[in-house]
mmCIF file of N, CA and C in Angstrom:
data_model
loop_
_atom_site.group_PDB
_atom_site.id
_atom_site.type_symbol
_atom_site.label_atom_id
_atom_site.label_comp_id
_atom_site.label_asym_id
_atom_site.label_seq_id
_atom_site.Cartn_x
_atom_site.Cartn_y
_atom_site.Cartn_z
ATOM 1 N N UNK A 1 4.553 6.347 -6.261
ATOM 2 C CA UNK A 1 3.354 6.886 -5.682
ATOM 3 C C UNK A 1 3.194 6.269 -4.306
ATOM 4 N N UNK A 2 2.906 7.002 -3.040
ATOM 5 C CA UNK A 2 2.942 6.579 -1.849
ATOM 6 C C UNK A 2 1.203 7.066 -1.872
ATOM 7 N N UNK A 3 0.410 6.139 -0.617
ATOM 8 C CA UNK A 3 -0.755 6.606 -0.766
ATOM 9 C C UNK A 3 -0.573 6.232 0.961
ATOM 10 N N UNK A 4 -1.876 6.830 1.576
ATOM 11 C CA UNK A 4 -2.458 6.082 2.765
ATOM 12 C C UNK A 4 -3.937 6.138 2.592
ATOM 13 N N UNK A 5 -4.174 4.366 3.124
ATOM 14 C CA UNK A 5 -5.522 4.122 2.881
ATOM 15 C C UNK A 5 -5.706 2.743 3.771
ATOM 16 N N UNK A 6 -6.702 2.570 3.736
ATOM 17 C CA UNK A 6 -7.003 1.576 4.491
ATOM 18 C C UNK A 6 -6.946 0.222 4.044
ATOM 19 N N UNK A 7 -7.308 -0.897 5.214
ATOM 20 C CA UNK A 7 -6.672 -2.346 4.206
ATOM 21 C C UNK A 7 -8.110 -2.233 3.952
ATOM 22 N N UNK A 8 -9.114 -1.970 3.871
ATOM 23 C CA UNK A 8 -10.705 -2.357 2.565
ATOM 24 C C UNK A 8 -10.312 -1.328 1.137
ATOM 25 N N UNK A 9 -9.836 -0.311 1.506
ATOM 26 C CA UNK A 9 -9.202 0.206 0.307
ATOM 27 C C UNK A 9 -7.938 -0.236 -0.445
ATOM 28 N N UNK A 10 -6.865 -0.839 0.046
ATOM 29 C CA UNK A 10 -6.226 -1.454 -0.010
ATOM 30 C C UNK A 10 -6.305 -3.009 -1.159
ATOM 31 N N UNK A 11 -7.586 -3.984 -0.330
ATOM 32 C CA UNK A 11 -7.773 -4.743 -1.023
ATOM 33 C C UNK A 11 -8.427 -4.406 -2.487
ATOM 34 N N UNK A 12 -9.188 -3.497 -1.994
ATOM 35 C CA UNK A 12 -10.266 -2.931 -3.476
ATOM 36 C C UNK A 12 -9.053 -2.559 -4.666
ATOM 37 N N UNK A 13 -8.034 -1.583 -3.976
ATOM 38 C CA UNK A 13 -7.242 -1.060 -5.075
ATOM 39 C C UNK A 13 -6.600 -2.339 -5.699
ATOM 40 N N UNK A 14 -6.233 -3.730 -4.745
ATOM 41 C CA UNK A 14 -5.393 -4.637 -5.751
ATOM 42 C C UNK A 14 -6.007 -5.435 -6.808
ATOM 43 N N UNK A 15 -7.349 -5.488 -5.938
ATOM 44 C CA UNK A 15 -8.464 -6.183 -6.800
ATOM 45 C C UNK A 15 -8.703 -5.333 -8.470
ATOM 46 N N UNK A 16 -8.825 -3.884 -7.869
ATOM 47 C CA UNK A 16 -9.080 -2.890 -9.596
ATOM 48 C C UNK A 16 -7.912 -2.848 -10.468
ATOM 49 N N UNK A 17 -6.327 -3.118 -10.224
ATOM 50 C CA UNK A 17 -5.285 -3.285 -10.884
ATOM 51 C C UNK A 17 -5.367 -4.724 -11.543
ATOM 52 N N UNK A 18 -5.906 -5.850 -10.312
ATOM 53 C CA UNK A 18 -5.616 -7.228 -11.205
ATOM 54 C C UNK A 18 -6.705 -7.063 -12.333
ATOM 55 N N UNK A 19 -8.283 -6.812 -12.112
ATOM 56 C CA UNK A 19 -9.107 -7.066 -12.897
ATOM 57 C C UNK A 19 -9.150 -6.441 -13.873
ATOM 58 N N UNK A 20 -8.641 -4.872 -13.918
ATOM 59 C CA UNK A 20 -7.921 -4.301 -14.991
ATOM 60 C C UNK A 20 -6.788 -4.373 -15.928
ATOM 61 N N UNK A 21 -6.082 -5.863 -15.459
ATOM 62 C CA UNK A 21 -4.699 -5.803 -16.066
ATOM 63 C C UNK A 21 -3.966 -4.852 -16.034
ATOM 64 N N UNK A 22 -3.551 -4.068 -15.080
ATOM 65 C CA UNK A 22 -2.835 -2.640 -15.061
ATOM 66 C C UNK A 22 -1.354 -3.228 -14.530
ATOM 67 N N UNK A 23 -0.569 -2.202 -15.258
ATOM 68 C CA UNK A 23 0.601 -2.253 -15.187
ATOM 69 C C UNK A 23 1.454 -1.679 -14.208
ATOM 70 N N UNK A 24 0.804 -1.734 -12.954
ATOM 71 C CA UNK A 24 0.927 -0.833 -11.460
ATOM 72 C C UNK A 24 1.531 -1.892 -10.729
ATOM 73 N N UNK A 25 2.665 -1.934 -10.421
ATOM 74 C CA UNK A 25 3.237 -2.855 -8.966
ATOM 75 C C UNK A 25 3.712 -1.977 -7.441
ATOM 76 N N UNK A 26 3.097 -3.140 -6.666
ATOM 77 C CA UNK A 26 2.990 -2.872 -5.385
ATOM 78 C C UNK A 26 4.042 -3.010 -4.810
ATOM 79 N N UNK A 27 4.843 -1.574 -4.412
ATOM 80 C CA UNK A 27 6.822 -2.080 -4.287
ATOM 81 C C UNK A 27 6.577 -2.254 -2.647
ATOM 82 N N UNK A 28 5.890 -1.484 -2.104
ATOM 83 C CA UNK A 28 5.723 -1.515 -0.609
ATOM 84 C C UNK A 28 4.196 -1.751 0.276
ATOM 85 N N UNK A 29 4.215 -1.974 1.054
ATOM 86 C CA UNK A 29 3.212 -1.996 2.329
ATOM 87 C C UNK A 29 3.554 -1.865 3.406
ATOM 88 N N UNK A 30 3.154 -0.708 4.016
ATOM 89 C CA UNK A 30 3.562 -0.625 5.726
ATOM 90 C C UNK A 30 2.192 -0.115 6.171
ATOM 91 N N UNK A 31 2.492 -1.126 7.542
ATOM 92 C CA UNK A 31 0.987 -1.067 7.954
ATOM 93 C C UNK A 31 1.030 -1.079 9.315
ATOM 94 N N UNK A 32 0.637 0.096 10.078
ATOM 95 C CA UNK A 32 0.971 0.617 11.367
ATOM 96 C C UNK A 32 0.091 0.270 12.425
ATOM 97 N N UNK A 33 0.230 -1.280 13.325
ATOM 98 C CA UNK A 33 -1.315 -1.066 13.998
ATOM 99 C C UNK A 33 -0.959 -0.557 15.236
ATOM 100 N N UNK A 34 0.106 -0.102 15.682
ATOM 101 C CA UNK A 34 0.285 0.192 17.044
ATOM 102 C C UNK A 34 -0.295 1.981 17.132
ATOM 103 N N UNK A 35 -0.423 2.502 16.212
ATOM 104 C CA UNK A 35 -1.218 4.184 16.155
ATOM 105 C C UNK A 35 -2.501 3.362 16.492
ATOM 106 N N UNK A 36 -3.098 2.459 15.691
ATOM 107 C CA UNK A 36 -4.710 1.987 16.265
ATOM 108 C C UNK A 36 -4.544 1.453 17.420
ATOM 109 N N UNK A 37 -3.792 0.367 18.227
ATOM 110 C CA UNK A 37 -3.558 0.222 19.301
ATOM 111 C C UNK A 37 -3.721 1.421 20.481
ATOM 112 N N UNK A 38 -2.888 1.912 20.300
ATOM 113 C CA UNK A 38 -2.507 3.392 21.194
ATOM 114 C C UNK A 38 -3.974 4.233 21.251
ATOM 115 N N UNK A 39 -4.775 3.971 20.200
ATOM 116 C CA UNK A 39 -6.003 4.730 19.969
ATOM 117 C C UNK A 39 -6.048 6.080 19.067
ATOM 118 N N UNK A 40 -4.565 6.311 18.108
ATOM 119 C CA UNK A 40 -4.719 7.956 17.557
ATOM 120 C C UNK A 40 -5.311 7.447 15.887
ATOM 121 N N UNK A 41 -5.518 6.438 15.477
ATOM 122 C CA UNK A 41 -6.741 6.337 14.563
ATOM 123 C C UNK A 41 -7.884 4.895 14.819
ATOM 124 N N UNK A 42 -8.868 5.557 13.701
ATOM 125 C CA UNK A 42 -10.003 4.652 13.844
ATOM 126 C C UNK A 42 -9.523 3.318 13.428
ATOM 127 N N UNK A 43 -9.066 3.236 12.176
ATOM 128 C CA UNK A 43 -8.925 2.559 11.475
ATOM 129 C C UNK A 43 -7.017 1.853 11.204
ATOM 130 N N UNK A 44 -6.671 0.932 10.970
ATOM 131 C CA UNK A 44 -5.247 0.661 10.840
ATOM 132 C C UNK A 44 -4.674 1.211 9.965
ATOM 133 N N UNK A 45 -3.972 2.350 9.391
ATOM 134 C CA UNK A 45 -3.304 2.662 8.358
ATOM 135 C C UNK A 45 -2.204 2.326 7.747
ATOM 136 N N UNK A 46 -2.379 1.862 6.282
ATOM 137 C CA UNK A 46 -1.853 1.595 5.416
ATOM 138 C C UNK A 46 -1.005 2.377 4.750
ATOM 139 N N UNK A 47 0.162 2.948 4.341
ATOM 140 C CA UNK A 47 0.981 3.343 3.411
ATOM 141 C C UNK A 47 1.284 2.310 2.437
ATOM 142 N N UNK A 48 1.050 2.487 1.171
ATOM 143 C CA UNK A 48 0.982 1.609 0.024
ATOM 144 C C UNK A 48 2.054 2.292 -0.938
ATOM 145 N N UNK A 49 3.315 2.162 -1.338
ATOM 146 C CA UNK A 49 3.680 2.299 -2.688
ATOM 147 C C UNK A 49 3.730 1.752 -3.972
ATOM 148 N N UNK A 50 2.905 2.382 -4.647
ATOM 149 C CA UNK A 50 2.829 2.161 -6.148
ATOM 150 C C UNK A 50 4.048 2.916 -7.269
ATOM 151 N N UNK A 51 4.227 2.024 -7.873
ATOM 152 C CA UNK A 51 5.077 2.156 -9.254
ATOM 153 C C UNK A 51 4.585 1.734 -10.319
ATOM 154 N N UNK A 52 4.137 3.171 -11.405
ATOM 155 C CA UNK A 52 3.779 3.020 -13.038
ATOM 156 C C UNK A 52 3.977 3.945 -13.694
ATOM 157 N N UNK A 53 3.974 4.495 -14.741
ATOM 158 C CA UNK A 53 4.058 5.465 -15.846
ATOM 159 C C UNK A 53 2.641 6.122 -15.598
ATOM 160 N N UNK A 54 2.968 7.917 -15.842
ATOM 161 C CA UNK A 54 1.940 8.449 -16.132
ATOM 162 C C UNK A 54 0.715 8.114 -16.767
ATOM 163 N N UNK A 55 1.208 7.357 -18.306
ATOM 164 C CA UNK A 55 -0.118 6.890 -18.796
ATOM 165 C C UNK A 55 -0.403 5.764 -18.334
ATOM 166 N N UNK A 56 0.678 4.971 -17.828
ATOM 167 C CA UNK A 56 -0.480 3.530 -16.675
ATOM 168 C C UNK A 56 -1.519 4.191 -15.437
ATOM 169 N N UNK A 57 -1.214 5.129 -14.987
ATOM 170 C CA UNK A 57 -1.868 6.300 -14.355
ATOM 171 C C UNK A 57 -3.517 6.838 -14.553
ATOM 172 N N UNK A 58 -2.732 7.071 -16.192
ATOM 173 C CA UNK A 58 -4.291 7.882 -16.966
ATOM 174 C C UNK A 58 -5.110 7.033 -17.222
ATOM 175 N N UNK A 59 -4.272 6.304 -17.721
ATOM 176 C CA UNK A 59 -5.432 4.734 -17.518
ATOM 177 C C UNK A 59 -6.120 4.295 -16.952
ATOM 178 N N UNK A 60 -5.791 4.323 -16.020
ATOM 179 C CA UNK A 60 -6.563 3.630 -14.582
ATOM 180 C C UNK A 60 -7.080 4.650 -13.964
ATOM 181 N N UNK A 61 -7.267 5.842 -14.107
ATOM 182 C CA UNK A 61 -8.076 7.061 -13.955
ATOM 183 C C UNK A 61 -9.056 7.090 -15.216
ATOM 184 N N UNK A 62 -8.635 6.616 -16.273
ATOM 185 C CA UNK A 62 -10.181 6.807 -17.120
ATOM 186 C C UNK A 62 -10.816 5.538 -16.691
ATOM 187 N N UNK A 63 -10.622 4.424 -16.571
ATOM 188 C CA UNK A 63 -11.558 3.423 -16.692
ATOM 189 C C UNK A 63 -12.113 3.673 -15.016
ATOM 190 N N UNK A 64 -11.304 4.585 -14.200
ATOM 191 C CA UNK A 64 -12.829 4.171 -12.577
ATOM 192 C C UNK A 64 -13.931 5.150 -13.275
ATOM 193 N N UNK A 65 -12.980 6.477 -13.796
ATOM 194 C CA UNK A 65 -14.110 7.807 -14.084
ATOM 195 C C UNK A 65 -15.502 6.372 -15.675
ATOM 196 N N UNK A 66 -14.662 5.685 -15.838
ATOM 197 C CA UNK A 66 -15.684 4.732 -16.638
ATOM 198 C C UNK A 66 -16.634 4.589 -15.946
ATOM 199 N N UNK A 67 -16.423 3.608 -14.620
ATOM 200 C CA UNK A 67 -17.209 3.402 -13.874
ATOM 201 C C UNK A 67 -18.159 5.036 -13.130
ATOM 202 N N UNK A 68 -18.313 5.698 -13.024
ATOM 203 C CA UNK A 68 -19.610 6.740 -12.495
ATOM 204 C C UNK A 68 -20.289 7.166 -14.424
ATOM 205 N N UNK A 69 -19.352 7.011 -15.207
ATOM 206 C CA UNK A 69 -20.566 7.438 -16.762
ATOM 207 C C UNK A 69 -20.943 6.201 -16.807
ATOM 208 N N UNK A 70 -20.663 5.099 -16.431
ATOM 209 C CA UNK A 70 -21.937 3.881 -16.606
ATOM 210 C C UNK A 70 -22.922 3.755 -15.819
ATOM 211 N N UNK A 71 -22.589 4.076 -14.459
ATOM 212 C CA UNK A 71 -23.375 3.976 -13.457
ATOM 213 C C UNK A 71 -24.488 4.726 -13.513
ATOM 214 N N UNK A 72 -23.855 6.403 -13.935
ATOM 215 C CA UNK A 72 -25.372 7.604 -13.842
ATOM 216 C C UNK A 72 -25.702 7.632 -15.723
ATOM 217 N N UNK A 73 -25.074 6.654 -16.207
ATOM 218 C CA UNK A 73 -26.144 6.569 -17.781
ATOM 219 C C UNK A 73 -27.193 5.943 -17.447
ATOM 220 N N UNK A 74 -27.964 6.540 -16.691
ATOM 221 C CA UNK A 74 -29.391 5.807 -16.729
ATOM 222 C C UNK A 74 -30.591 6.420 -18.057
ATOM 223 N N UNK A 75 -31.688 5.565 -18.433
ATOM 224 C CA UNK A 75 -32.426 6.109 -18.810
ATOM 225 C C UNK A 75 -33.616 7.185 -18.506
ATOM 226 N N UNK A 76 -33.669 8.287 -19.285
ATOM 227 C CA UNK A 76 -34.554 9.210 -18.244
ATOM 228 C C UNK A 76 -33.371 10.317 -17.716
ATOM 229 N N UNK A 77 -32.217 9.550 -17.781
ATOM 230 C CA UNK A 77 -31.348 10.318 -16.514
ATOM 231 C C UNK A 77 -31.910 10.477 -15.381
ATOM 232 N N UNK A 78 -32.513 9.530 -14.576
ATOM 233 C CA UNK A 78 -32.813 9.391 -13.036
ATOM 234 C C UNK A 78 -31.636 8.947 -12.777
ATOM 235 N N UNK A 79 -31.328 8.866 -11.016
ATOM 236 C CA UNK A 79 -30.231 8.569 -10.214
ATOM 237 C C UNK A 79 -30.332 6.993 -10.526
ATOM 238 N N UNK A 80 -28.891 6.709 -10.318
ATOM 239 C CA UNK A 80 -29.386 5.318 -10.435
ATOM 240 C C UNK A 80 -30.020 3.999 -9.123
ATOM 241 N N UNK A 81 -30.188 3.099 -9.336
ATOM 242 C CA UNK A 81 -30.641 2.366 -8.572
ATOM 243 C C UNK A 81 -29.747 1.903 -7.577
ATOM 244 N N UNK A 82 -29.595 1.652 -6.197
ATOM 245 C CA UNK A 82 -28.662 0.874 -5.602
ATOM 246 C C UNK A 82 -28.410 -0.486 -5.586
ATOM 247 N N UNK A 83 -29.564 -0.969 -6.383
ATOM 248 C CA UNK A 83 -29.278 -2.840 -7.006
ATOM 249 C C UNK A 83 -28.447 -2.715 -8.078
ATOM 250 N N UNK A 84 -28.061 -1.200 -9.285
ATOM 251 C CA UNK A 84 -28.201 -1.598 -10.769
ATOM 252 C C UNK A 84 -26.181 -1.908 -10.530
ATOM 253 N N UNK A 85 -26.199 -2.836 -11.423
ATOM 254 C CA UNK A 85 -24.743 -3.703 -11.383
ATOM 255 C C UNK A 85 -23.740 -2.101 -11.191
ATOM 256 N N UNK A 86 -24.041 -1.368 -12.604
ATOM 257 C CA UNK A 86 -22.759 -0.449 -12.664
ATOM 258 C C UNK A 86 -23.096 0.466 -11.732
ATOM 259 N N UNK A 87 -23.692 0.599 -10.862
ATOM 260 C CA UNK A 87 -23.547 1.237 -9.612
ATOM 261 C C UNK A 87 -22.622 0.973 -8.932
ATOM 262 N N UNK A 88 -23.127 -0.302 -8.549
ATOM 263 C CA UNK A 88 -22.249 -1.138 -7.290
ATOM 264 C C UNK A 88 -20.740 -0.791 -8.022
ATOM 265 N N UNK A 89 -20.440 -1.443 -9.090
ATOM 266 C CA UNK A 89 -19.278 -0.915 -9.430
ATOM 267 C C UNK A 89 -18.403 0.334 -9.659
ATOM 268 N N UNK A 90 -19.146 0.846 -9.313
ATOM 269 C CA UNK A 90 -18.981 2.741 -8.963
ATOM 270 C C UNK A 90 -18.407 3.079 -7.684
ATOM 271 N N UNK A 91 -19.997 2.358 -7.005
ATOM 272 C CA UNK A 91 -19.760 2.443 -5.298
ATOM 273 C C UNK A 91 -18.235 1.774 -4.853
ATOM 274 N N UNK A 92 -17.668 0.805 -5.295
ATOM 275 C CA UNK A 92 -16.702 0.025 -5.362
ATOM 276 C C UNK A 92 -15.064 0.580 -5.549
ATOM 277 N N UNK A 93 -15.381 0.882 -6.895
ATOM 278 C CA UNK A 93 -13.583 1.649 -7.289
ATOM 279 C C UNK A 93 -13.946 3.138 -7.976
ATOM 280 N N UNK A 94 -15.469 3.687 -7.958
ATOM 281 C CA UNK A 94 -15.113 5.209 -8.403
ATOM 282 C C UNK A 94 -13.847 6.001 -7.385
ATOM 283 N N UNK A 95 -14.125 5.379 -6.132
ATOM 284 C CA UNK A 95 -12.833 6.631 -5.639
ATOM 285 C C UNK A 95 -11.425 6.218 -5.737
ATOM 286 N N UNK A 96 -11.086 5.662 -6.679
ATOM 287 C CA UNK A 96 -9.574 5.370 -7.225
ATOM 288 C C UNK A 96 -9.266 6.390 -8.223
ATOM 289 N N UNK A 97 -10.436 6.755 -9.031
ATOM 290 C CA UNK A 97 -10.191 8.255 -9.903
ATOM 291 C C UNK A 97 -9.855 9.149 -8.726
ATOM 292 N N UNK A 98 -10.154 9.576 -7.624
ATOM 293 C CA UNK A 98 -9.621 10.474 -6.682
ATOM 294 C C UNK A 98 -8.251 9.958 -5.958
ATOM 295 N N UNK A 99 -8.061 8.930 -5.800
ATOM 296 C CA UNK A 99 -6.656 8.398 -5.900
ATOM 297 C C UNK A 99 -5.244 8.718 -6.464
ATOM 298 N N UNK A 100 -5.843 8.701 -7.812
ATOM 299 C CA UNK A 100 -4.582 8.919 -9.159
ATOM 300 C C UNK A 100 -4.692 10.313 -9.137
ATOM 301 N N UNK A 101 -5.930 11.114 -8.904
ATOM 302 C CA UNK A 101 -6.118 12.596 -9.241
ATOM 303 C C UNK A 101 -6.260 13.125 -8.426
ATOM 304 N N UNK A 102 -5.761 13.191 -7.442
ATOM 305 C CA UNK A 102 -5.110 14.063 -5.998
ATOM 306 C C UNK A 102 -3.655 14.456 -5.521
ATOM 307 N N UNK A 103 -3.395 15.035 -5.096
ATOM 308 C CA UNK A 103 -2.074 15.814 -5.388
ATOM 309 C C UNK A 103 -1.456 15.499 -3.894
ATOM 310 N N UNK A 104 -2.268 14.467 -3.053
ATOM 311 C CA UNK A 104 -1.292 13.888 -2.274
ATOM 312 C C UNK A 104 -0.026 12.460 -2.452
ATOM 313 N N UNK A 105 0.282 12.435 -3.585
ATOM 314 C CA UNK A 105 0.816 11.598 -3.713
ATOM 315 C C UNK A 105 1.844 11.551 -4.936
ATOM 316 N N UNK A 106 3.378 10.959 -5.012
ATOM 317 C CA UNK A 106 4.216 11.162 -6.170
ATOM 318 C C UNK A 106 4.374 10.165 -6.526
ATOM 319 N N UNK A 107 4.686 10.013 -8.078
ATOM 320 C CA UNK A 107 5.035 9.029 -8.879
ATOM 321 C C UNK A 107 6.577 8.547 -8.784
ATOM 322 N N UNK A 108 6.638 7.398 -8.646
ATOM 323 C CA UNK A 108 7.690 6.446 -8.366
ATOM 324 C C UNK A 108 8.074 6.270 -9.885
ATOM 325 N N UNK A 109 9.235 6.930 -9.915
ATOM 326 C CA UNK A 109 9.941 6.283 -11.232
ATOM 327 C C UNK A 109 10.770 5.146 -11.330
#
């Protein structure tokens, strides 16, 4: 799996593999600052390759999609709070479910 993302996404994603115990290794990092130099992005881009099995995959796609059904299980079903813990943890690694479940990217066998 090749991705591009940024190094705050970057760190977040290594942080949600370690704290998850996931079975995802990081075979590559290339990290281009002379495009930010030059000025043709905002931000420094990252190309990251990942290597795991489909279901190390599904895995780690159910537990972020974990994170937004904890976050909006509120009572009442109001939105949730921007203090309440499983928010923040939403705000944090929900977009790693769009990660694994986007069709820009192939699995490294």
């Amino acid at each position: 799996m090749k991705v591009e993302m940024t190094e705050n996404e970057y760190i977040v994603l290594k942080e949600f593999i370690d704290i998850n115990k996931l079975d995802i290794e990081i075979l590559s990092v290339v990290v281009d600052k002379q495009l930010f130099n030059l000025g043709f992005v905002e931000k420094i881009p990252y190309v990251v390759e990942l290597k795991a099995t489909e279901e190390v995959i599904e895995n780690a796609s159910e537990i972020a999609m974990d994170y937004e059904i904890n976050a909006y299980n509120t009572p009442n079903g109001d939105y949730p709070s921007n203090d309440d813990e499983n928010y923040k943890l939403y705000e944090k690694y929900g977009w790693i479910w769009d990660l694994f479940n986007s069709n820009h990217w192939k699995l490294c066998e």
